[in-house]
Amino acid sequence: MNLASAIPDFDTPVLQHARKDFPLLDADMSVGEALQRIRREGVGERVIYFYAIDEEKRLVGVVPTRRLLTAPLETALREVMVRRVVAVPVKATVLDACEFFVLYKFLAFPVVDEQRRVVGIIDANLFAEEILEAGDTQDRSRSETVPVGPEFFEALGFRLEQIRGASAWRAFRFRFPWLLVTVTGGTVSAILAGFFEATLAGSLIIAFFLTMVLGLTESVSMQTMSVTIHALRSVSVTRDWLASAFRRELATAVLLGVSCGFVVCVIAWAWRHDLRAAIVIGGSIAFSLVTACAFGLAVPSLLHRLKLDPKIAAGPVTLVLADFIALAIYFTSAWLVLR
């Protein structure tokens, strides 16, 4: 089977490809009790992770096999499980599931219903056999495992791009809502500028440097966002991680803001010999870059926490927020100092 013949299968429900032969572990168990259940119920054809549920059968954690085998038997399962679990909705299609593999690079995902109860499991080998390497695996036994490495995710992402390219309407529906965020933000920013029309008219130098203020703000926010998205591929978003990342980015933002603000302040003063306007421009840039770094960290982290794709959604949202706050700081400072 080639890619062309596999494309229709990407629209089928992922539940049709999910395995049902897996044990679920009670989160209140000990490691020893969990191992006894696994031995009693079996592990099915393939098991990569074990999933923990609460008393209402809802998914509350994932237990990597290595942790389960190396932890002391009396250890509570809640102490070794990872509480943050990325799960595929039961209504997802095969294409949606493939995007989960490319985005998160996990080897397996639970499929959950509206109450977050586990109804199946999909793993990377399933997709390697049935979609990516179908032509090479027709003569293999179904129980044979296809090796999965980084090249699997690269190949899967490449094929997804081909499939997306076959449907302009699908790409439009996926991307247009986020562009509307940019349009909305630009409209709100224009309205905000209108409130300070008299300030702009009274000091043209403020209008001259408006593009620079926005350009610096957007550059810094996108840099921070890119670093954050890259980090989110390998870490879990916790309070400790956010606090540590925020302190690091805040220190960087202060250095960037003070440096850029000082340089632009000197340029504005040397050009127009207006010290008050130069201080407004330089100070606004310094404060704006600090807020831009904060948004560049917070927005993708929040979207990642909400199980949304930060690579697609974070850009428009981050830029809109950073631009709006930068304009508010810039115009308000000009109005207070230059009126």
GROMACS .gro file of N, CA and C in nm, residues 11 17 62 119 178 194 207 222 224 235 307 328 330:
model
   39
   11ASP      N    1  -0.887   0.969   0.776
   11ASP     CA    2  -1.012   1.030   0.820
   11ASP      C    3  -1.097   0.936   0.905
   17HIS      N    4  -0.840   0.189   1.546
   17HIS     CA    5  -0.703   0.139   1.546
   17HIS      C    6  -0.649   0.118   1.688
   62VAL      N    7   0.025   0.836   3.426
   62VAL     CA    8   0.090   0.736   3.341
   62VAL      C    9   0.214   0.686   3.414
  119VAL      N   10  -1.047   0.425   2.689
  119VAL     CA   11  -1.123   0.330   2.606
  119VAL      C   12  -1.032   0.257   2.507
  178TRP      N   13  -0.677   3.143   1.391
  178TRP     CA   14  -0.566   3.208   1.460
  178TRP      C   15  -0.526   3.337   1.392
  194GLY      N   16  -0.611   5.551   1.857
  194GLY     CA   17  -0.702   5.662   1.835
  194GLY      C   18  -0.727   5.745   1.959
  207ALA      N   19   0.545   5.918   1.703
  207ALA     CA   20   0.495   5.842   1.588
  207ALA      C   21   0.608   5.782   1.507
  222MET      N   22   0.886   3.668   2.015
  222MET     CA   23   0.900   3.549   1.932
  222MET      C   24   1.024   3.469   1.969
  224THR      N   25   1.161   3.449   2.273
  224THR     CA   26   1.128   3.379   2.398
  224THR      C   27   1.030   3.265   2.371
  235VAL      N   28   0.997   1.879   2.876
  235VAL     CA   29   0.968   1.902   3.018
  235VAL      C   30   0.818   1.906   3.039
  307LYS      N   31  -0.335   2.135   2.619
  307LYS     CA   32  -0.327   2.034   2.514
  307LYS      C   33  -0.352   2.092   2.375
  328ALA      N   34   0.007   5.022   2.483
  328ALA     CA   35  -0.050   5.084   2.603
  328ALA      C   36   0.058   5.152   2.686
  330TYR      N   37   0.354   5.255   2.577
  330TYR     CA   38   0.414   5.363   2.496
  330TYR      C   39   0.326   5.488   2.497
   0.00000   0.00000   0.00000
